[in-house]
Coordinates of C-alpha atoms in Angstrom, one line a residue:
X1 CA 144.6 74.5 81.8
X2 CA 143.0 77.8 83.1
X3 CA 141.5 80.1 81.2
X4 CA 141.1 83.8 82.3
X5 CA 138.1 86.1 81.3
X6 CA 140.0 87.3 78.3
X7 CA 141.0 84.7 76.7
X8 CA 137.3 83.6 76.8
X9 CA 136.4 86.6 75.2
X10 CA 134.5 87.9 78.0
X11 CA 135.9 91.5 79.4
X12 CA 135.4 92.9 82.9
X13 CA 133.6 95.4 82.0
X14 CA 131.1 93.0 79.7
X15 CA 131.0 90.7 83.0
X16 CA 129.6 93.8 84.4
X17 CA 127.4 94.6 82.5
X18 CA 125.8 91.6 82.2
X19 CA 125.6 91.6 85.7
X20 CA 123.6 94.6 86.3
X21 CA 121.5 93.4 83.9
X22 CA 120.5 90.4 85.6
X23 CA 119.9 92.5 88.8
X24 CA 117.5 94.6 87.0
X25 CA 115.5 91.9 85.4
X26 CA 115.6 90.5 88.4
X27 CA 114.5 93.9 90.2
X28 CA 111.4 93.9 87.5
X29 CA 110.0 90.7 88.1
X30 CA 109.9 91.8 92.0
X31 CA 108.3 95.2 90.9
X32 CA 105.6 93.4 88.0
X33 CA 104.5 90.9 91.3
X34 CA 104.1 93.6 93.4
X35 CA 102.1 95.7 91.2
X36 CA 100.3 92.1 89.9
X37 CA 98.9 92.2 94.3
X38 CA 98.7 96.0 94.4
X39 CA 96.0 95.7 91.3
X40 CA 93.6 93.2 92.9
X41 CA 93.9 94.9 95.9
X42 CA 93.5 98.2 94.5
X43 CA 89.9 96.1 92.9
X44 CA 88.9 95.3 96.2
X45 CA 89.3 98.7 97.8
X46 CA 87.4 100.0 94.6
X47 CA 84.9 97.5 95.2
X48 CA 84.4 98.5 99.0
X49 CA 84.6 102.1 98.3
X50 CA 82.0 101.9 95.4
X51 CA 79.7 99.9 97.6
X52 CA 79.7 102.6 100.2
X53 CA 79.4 105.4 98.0
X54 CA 76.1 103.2 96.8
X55 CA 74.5 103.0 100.1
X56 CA 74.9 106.3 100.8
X57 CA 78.2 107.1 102.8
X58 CA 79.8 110.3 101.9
X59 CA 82.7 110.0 99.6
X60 CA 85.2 111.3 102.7
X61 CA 84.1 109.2 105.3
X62 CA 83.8 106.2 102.5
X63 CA 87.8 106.7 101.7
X64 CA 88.6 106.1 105.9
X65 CA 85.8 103.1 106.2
X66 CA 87.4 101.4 103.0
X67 CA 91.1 102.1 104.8
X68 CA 89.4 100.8 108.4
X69 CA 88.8 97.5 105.9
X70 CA 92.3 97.0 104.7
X71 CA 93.4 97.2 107.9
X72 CA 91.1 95.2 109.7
X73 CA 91.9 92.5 106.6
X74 CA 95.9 92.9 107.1
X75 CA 95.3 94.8 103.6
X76 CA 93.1 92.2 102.3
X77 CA 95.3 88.9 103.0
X78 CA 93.3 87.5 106.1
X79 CA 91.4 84.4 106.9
X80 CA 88.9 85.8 108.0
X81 CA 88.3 88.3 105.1
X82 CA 89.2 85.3 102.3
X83 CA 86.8 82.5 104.0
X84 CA 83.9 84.9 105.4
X85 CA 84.1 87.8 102.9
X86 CA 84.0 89.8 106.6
X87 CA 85.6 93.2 106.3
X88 CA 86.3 94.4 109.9
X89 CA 86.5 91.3 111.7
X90 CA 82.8 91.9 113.0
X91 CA 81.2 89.5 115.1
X92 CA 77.7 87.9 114.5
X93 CA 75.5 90.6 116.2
X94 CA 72.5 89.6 118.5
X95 CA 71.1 92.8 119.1
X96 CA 70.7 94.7 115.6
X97 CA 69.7 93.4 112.2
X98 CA 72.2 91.8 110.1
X99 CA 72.7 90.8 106.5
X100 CA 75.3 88.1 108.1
X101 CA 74.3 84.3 107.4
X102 CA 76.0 83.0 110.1
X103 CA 79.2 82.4 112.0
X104 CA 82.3 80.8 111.2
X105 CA 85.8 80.7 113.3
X106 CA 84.0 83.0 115.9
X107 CA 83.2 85.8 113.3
X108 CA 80.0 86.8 110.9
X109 CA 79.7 85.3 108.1
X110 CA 78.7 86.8 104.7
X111 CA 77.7 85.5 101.1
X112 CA 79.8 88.5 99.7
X113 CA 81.2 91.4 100.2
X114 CA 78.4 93.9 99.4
X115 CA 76.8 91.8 101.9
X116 CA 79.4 92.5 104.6
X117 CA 79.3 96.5 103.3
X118 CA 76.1 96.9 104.0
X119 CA 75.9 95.3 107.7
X120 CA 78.8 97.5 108.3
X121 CA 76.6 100.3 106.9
X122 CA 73.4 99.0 109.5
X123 CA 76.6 99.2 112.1
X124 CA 77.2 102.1 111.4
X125 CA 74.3 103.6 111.7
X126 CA 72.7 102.1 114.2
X127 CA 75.2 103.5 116.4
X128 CA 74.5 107.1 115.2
X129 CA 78.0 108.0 113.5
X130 CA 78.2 111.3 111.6
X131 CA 77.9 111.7 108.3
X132 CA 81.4 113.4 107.5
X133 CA 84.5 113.4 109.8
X134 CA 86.8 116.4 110.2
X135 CA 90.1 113.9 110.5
X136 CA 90.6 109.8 110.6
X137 CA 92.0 111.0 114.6
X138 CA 88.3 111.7 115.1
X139 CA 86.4 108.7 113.3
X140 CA 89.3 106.4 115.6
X141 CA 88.5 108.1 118.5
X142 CA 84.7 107.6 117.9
X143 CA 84.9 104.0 117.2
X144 CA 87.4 103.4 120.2
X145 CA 85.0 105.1 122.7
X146 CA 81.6 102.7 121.4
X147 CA 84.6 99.7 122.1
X148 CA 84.6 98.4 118.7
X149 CA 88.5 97.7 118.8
X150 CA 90.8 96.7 121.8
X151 CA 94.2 97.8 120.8
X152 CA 95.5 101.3 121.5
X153 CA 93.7 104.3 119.9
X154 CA 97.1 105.9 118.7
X155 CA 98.1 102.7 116.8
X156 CA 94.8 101.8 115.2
X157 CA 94.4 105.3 114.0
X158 CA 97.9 105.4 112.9
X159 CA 97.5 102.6 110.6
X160 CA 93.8 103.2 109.2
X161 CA 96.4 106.6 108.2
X162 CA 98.9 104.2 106.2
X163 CA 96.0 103.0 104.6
X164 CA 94.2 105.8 103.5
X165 CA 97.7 107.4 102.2
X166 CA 98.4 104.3 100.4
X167 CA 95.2 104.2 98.4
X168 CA 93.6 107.8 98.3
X169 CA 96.6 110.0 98.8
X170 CA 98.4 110.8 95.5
X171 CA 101.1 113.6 96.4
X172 CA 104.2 114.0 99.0
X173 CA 101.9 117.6 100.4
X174 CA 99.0 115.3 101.2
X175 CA 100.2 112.9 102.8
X176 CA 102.4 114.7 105.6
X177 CA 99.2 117.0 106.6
X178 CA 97.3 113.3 107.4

């Protein structure tokens, strides 16, 4: 014998309820994840950015170098980051001082992070970048012509952007005029 929804005492509009509840429990446990990765993340870039700020880099070039890192990291998620605490996939330099201790799947190697800041820093540097940069288009630009990446100025700029708008910009105003 069937039973409908009724006689269960269960009502269409109860079903749908319950239903949209569901969904929205669902939706939050997504959301709590999310945020859950977002916080450590968020850590890292704080950790990065306070390094910088400690050896010296000025607070608006320290926001882009901290975005160059997430992106160079694929926003903190990669190999190379999680086994060789390397930042922006640098290579095991010959001709400058380093605080790397070696080399590992082709790329330096560092005991920490604050390790890996600071060579960035000697990078840095040594290769005579300013101080303070008028717009992230410049500091790309820069770092494109001294061949430190290989893939299209346009598109490595454009995403050191998403980066810096995702942890420095905090209004809809700001982050249009990036």
């Amino acid at each position: 014998m069937r039973r409908n929804l009724t006689d269960s005492g269960i009502t269409l509009h109860g079903l749908r309820h319950l239903v949209i509840g569901v969904l929205l429990l669902s939706v939050l446990c997504v959301i709590s994840r999310h945020r859950k990765r977002m916080s450590t993340k968020n850590k890292i870039a704080y950790e990065i950015m306070s390094l910088l700020l400690i050896e010296g880099i000025k607070t608006g070039t320290a926001q882009i170098i901290t975005s160059q890192a997430a992106l160079e990291t694929g926003n903190f998620t990669s190999t190379v980051f999680k086994e060789n605490n390397n930042l922006f996939g640098m290579r095991y330099p010959t001709e400058r001082p380093t605080t790397a201790t070696g080399e590992k799947r082709g790329y330096a190697f560092y005991e920490s992070i604050g390790d890996c800041v600071q060579d960035f820093v000697l990078y840095y540097r040594n290769n005579h970048y300013p101080e303070l940069w008028n717009t992230i288009d410049e500091y790309c630009k820069a770092f494109k012509e001294k061949g430190y990446y290989e893939s299209p100025e346009g598109l490595y700029c454009n995403n050191v952007k998403y980066f810096y708008r995702l942890y420095f910009v905090k209004n809809e105003t700001e982050r249009q005029n990036i």
